[in-house]
Coordinates of C-alpha atoms in Angstrom, one line a residue:
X89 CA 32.4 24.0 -21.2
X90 CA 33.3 25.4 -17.4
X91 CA 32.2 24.2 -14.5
X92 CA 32.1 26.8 -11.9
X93 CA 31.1 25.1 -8.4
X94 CA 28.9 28.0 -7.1
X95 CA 26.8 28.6 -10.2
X96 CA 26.4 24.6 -10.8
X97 CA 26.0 23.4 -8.0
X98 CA 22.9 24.3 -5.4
X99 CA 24.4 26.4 -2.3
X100 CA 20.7 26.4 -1.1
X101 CA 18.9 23.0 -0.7
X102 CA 20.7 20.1 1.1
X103 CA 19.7 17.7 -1.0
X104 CA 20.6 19.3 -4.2
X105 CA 23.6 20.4 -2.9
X106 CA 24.7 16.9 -1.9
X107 CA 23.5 15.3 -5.3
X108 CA 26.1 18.3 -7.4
X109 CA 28.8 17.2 -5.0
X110 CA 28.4 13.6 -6.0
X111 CA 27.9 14.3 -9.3
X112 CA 31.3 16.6 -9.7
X113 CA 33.5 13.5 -10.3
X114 CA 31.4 12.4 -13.4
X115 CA 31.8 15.9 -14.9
X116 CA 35.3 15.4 -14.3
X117 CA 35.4 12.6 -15.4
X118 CA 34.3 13.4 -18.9
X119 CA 36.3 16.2 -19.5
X120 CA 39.9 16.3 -21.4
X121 CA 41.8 18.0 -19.1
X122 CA 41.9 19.8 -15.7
X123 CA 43.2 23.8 -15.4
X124 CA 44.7 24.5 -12.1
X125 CA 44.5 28.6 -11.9
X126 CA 47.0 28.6 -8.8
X127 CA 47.1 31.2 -5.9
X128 CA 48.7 30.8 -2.9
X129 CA 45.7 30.0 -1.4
X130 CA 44.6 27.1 -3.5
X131 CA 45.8 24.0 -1.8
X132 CA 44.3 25.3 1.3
X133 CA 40.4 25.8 -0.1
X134 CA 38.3 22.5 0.5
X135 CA 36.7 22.5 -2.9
X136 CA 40.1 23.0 -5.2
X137 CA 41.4 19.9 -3.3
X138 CA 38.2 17.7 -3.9
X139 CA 38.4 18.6 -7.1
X140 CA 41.7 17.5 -7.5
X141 CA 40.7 14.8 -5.6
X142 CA 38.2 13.9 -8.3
X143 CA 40.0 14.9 -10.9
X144 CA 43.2 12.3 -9.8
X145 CA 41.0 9.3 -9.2
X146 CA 40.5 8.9 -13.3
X147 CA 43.3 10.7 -15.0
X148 CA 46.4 11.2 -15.3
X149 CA 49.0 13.8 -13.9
X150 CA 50.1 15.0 -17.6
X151 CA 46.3 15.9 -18.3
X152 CA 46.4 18.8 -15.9
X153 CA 47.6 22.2 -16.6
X154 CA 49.1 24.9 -13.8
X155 CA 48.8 28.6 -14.2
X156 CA 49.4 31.1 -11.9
X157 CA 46.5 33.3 -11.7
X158 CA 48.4 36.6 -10.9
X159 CA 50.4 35.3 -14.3
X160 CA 47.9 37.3 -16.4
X161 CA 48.4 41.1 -14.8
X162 CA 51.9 40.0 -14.8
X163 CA 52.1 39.4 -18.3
X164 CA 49.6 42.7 -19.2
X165 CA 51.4 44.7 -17.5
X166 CA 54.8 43.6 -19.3
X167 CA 52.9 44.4 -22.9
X168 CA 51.5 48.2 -21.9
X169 CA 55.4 48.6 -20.2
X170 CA 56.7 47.9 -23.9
X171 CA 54.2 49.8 -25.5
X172 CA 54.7 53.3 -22.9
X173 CA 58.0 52.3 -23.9
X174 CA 58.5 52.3 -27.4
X175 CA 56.2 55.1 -27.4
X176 CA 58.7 57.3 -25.5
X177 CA 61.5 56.6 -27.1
X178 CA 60.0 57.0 -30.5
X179 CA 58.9 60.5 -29.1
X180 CA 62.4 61.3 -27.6
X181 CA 64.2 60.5 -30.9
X182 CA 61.7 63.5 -32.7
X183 CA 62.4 66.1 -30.2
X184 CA 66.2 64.9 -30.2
X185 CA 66.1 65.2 -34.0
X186 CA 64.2 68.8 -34.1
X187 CA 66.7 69.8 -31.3
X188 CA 70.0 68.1 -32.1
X189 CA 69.7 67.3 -36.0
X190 CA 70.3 64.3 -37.4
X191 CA 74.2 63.5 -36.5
X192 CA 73.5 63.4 -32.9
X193 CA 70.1 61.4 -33.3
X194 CA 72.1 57.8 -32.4
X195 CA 73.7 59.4 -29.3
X196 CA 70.2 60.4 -28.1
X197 CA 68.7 57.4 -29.3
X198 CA 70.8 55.3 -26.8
X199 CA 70.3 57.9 -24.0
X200 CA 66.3 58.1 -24.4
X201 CA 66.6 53.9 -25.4
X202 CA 68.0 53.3 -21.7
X203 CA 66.5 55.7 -19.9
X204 CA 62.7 54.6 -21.1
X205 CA 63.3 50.6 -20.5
X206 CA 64.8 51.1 -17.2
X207 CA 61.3 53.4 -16.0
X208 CA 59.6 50.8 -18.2
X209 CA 61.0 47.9 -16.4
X210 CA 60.0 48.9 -12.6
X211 CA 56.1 48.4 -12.9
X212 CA 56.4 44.4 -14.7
X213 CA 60.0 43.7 -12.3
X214 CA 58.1 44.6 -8.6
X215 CA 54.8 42.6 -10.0
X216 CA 56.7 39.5 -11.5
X217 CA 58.9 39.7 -7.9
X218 CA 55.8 39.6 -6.0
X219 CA 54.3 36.6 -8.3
X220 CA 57.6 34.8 -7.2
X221 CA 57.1 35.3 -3.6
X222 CA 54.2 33.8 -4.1
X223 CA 55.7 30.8 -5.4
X224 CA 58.1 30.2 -3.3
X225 CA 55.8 29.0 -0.7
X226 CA 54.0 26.4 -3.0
X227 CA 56.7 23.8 -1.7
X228 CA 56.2 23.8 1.6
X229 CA 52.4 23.8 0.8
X230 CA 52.6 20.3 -0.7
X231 CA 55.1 19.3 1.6
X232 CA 52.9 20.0 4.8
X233 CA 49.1 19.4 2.6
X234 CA 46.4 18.5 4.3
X235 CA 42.9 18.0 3.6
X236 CA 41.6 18.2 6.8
X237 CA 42.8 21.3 7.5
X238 CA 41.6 23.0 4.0
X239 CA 38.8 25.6 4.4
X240 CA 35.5 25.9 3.5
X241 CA 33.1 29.2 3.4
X242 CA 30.4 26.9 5.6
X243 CA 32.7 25.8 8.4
X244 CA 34.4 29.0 8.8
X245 CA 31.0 31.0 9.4
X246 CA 29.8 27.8 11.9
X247 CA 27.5 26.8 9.2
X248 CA 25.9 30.1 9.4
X249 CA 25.2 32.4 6.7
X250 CA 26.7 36.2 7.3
X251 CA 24.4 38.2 5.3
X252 CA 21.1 35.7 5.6
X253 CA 22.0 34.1 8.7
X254 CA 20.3 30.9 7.1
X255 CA 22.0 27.6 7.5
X256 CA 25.0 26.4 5.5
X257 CA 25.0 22.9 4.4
X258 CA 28.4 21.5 5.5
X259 CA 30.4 20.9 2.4
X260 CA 33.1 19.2 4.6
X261 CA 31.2 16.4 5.9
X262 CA 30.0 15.7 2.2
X263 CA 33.5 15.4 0.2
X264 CA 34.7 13.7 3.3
X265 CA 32.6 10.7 2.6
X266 CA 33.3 10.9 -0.8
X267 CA 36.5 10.3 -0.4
X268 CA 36.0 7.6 1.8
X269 CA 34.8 5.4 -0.7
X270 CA 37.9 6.4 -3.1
X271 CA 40.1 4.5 -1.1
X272 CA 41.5 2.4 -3.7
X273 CA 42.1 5.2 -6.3
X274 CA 44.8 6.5 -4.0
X275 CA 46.0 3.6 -2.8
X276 CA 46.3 -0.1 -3.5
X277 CA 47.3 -0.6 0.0
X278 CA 44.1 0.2 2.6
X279 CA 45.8 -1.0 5.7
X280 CA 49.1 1.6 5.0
X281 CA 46.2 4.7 6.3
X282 CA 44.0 4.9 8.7
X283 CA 41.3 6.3 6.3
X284 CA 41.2 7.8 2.4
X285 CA 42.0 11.4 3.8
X286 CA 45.6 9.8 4.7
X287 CA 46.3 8.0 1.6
X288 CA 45.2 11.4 -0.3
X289 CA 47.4 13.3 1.6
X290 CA 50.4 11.2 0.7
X291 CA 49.4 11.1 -2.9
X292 CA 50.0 14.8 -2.9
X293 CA 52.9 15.0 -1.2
X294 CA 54.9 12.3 -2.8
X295 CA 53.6 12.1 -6.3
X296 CA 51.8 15.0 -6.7
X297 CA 54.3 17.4 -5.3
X298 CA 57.3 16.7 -7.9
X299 CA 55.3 17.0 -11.0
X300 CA 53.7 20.4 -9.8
X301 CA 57.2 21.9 -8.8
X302 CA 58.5 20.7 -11.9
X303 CA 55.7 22.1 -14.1
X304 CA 54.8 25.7 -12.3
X305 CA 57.0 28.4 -11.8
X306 CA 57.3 32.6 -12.1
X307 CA 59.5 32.7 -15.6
X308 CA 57.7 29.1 -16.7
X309 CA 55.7 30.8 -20.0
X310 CA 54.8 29.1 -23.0
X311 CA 56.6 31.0 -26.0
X312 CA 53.4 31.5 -27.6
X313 CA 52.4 33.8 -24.5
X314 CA 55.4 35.4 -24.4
X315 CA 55.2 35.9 -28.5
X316 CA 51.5 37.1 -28.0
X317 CA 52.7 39.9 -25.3
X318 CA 55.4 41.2 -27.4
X319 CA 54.2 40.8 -31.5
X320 CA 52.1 43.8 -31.3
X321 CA 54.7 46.5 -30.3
X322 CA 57.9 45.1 -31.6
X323 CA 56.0 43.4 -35.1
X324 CA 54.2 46.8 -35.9
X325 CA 57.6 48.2 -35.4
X326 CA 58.9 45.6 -38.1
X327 CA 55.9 46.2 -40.5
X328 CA 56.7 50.2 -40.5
X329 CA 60.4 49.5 -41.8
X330 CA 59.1 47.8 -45.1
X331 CA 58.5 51.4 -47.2
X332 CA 62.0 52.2 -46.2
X333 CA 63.4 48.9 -46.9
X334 CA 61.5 48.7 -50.3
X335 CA 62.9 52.4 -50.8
X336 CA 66.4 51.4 -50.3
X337 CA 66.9 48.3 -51.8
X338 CA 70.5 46.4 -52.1
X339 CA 72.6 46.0 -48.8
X340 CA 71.1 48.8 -46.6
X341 CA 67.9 47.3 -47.4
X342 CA 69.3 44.1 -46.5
X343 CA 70.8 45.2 -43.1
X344 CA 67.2 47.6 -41.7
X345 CA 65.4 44.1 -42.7
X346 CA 67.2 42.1 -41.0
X347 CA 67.6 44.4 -38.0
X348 CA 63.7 44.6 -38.0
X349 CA 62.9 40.7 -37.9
X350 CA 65.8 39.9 -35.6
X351 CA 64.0 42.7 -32.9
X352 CA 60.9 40.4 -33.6
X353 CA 61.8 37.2 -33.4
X354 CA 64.9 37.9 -30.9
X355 CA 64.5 40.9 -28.7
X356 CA 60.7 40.7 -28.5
X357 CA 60.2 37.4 -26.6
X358 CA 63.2 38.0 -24.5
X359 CA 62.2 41.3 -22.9
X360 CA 59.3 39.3 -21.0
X361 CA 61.2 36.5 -20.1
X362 CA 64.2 38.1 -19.1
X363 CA 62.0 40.2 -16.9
X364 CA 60.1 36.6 -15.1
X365 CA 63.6 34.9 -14.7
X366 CA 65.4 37.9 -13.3
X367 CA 62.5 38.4 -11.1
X368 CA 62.8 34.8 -9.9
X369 CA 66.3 34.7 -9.6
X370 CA 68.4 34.9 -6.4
X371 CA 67.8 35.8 -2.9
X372 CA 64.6 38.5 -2.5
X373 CA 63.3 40.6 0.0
X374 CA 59.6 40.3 2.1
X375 CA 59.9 43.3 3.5
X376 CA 57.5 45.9 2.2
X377 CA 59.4 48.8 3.0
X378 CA 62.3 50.6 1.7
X379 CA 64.2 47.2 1.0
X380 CA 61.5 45.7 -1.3
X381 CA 61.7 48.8 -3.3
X382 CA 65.4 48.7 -3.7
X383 CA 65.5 44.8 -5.0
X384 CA 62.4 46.0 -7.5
X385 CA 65.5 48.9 -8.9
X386 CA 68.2 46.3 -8.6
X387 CA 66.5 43.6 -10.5
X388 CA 65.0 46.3 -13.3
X389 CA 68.7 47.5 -13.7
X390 CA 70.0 43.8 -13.9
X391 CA 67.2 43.4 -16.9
X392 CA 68.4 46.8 -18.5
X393 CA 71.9 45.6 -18.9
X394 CA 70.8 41.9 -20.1
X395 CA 68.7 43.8 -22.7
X396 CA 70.9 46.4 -23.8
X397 CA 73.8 43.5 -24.4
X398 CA 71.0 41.7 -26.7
X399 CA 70.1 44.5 -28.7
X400 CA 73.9 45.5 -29.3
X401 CA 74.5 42.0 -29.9
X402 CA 71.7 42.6 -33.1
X403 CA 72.8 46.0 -33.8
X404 CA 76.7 46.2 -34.1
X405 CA 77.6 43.1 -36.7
X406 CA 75.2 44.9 -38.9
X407 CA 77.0 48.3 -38.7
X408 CA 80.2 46.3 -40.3
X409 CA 80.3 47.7 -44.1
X410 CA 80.4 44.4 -46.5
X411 CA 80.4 41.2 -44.4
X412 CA 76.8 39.7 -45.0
X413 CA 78.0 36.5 -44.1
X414 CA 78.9 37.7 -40.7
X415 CA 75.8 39.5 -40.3
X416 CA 73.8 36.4 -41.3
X417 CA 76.0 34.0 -38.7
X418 CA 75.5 36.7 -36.0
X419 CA 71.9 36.5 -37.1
X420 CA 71.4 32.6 -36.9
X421 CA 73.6 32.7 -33.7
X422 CA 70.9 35.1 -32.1
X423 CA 67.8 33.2 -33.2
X424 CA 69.9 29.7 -31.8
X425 CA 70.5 31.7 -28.4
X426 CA 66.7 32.7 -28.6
X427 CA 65.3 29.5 -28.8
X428 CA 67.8 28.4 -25.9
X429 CA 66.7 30.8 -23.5
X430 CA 63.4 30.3 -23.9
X431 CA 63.7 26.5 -23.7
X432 CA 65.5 26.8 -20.5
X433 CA 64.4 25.6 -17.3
X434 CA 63.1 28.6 -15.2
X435 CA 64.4 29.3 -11.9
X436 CA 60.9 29.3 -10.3
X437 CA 60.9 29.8 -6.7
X438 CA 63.8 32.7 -4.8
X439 CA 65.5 32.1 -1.6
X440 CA 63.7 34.4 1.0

């Protein structure tokens, strides 16, 4: 079930309206677990923090979950990139094997390989850069929250409707003396505020704050996400090598197979997550003009030469004739580097 405050809860009548408000914390209070879709706008909108307000009073901090809502076209366009992508370069290895035959094929196959991922990289780098901007102010956000000073669609059109110029129900007035009689959930100390908006500030700032910086970031993805972006391309890829490696059989069988899993299980989440960290990473630039366009090419090239040093790392120990056991070390090696950069603490928010 969602709960979507417009459609649930009367924007019309007073009375109705008031009686959804009060009833909002019993919804909440029902429910499993909270979903924060975060934009840089959130912690300044009256009705995400009243939620949150609501939401606070009964449960825990570990039931709530942050996303970044500009997360999703980040992460789509990172899976059509890859596709464009592979599609390229499977297209540039025909014409380079018409043109070229077949002894030149892994010379032009490297050329084509870098060229596509670095045009491939530009699009997903300059959105996931921008995603971290965004980021970067969440901490001064929480450090300076207020509810008071959150907005609300009634106050800031003086309780006037724009297109009906009927009269707006203040929501502000409402949550306020909600939270009035929450006192004690934020507090076990009434005389330390001067009212329940104090003590909910401070609750944000100094226990709310850490967890949220520690649990929201641009290069923070579950590995199922990042799996989900990726399987298609690089796992129909790996399903297309089977005939061939049924075709071969013994150790060149042995070698395409494992090549084909390892660019599935290795190189597959990395590309995304390689792209949200580098993104992330170091200082950045604000300034929309030429300069944000040049850290977009710096970072993409950054990415390229991370990538291309994973996928040699896959592809040369399995060019060595006769050492399987080298091959399978390298292989386990990969996977155990895979699983570490994935579980690694993202860097989430750039210096500016």
């Amino acid at each position: 079930m969602v709960f979507l405050d417009k459609l649930c809860i009367d924007q019309q009548n007073e009375d109705r309206k008031e009686k959804g408000i009060l009833s909002l914390a019993g919804f909440l209070e029902i429910s499993d677990e909270l979903v924060i879709l975060w934009s840089p706008s959130y912690f300044g909108r009256l009705w995400c923090t009243y939620e949150l307000a609501s939401w606070l009073r009964f449960s825990q901090l570990n039931d709530i979950t942050v996303m970044p809502i500009h997360l999703s076209p980040v992460i789509l366009c990172i899976a059509f990139s890859m596709w464009g992508t592979i599609l390229c370069y499977i297209e540039a290895l025909s014409v380079a094997y018409s043109v070229a035959g077949s002894h030149k094929v892994d010379l032009a196959g490297l050329f084509w390989g870098s060229l596509c991922i670095t045009v491939g990289a530009i699009l997903p780098t300059h959105i996931s850069r921008h995603l971290a901007q965004s980021l970067g102010s969440l901490p001064e956000q929480l450090e300076h929250f207020s509810i008071r000073e959150a907005k609300s669609f009634c106050c800031s059109h003086n309780h006037v409707h724009p297109e009906t110029q009927e009269h707006l129900p203040c929501d502000r007035r409402l949550i306020f003396d909600m939270l009035e009689q929450w006192q004690y959930h934020f507090s076990n100390n009434r005389r330390a505020y001067a009212s329940s908006l104090d003590s909910f500030d401070f609750h944000v700032r100094q226990k709310l704050k850490p967890w949220i910086l520690r649990n929201i970031g641009g290069a923070e993805v579950p590995f199922s996400l990042l799996l989900a972006t990726t399987c298609v391309p690089f796992l129909c890829w790996t399903l297309s090598c089977i005939p061939a490696v049924l075709k071969l059989g013994g150790l060149p069988a042995f070698r395409l197979g494992l090549e084909a899993a390892l660019c599935s299980i290795v190189l597959g989440p990395c590309v995304p997550k390689f792209i949200l960290e580098i993104s992330a990473a170091g200082v950045d630039c604000k300034d929309p003009g030429r300069g944000d366009l040049l850290f977009t090419v710096l970072k993409s090239t950054a990415f390229v030469v991370l990538t291309s040093l994973l996928w040699a790392s896959i592809h040369l120990p399995l060019t060595m004739p006769e050492h399987v056991g080298w091959q399978l070390a390298s292989a386990a090696g990969l996977v155990a580097l895979t699983i570490a950069i994935l579980r690694r603490p993202s860097c989430r928010f750039p210096r500016t």
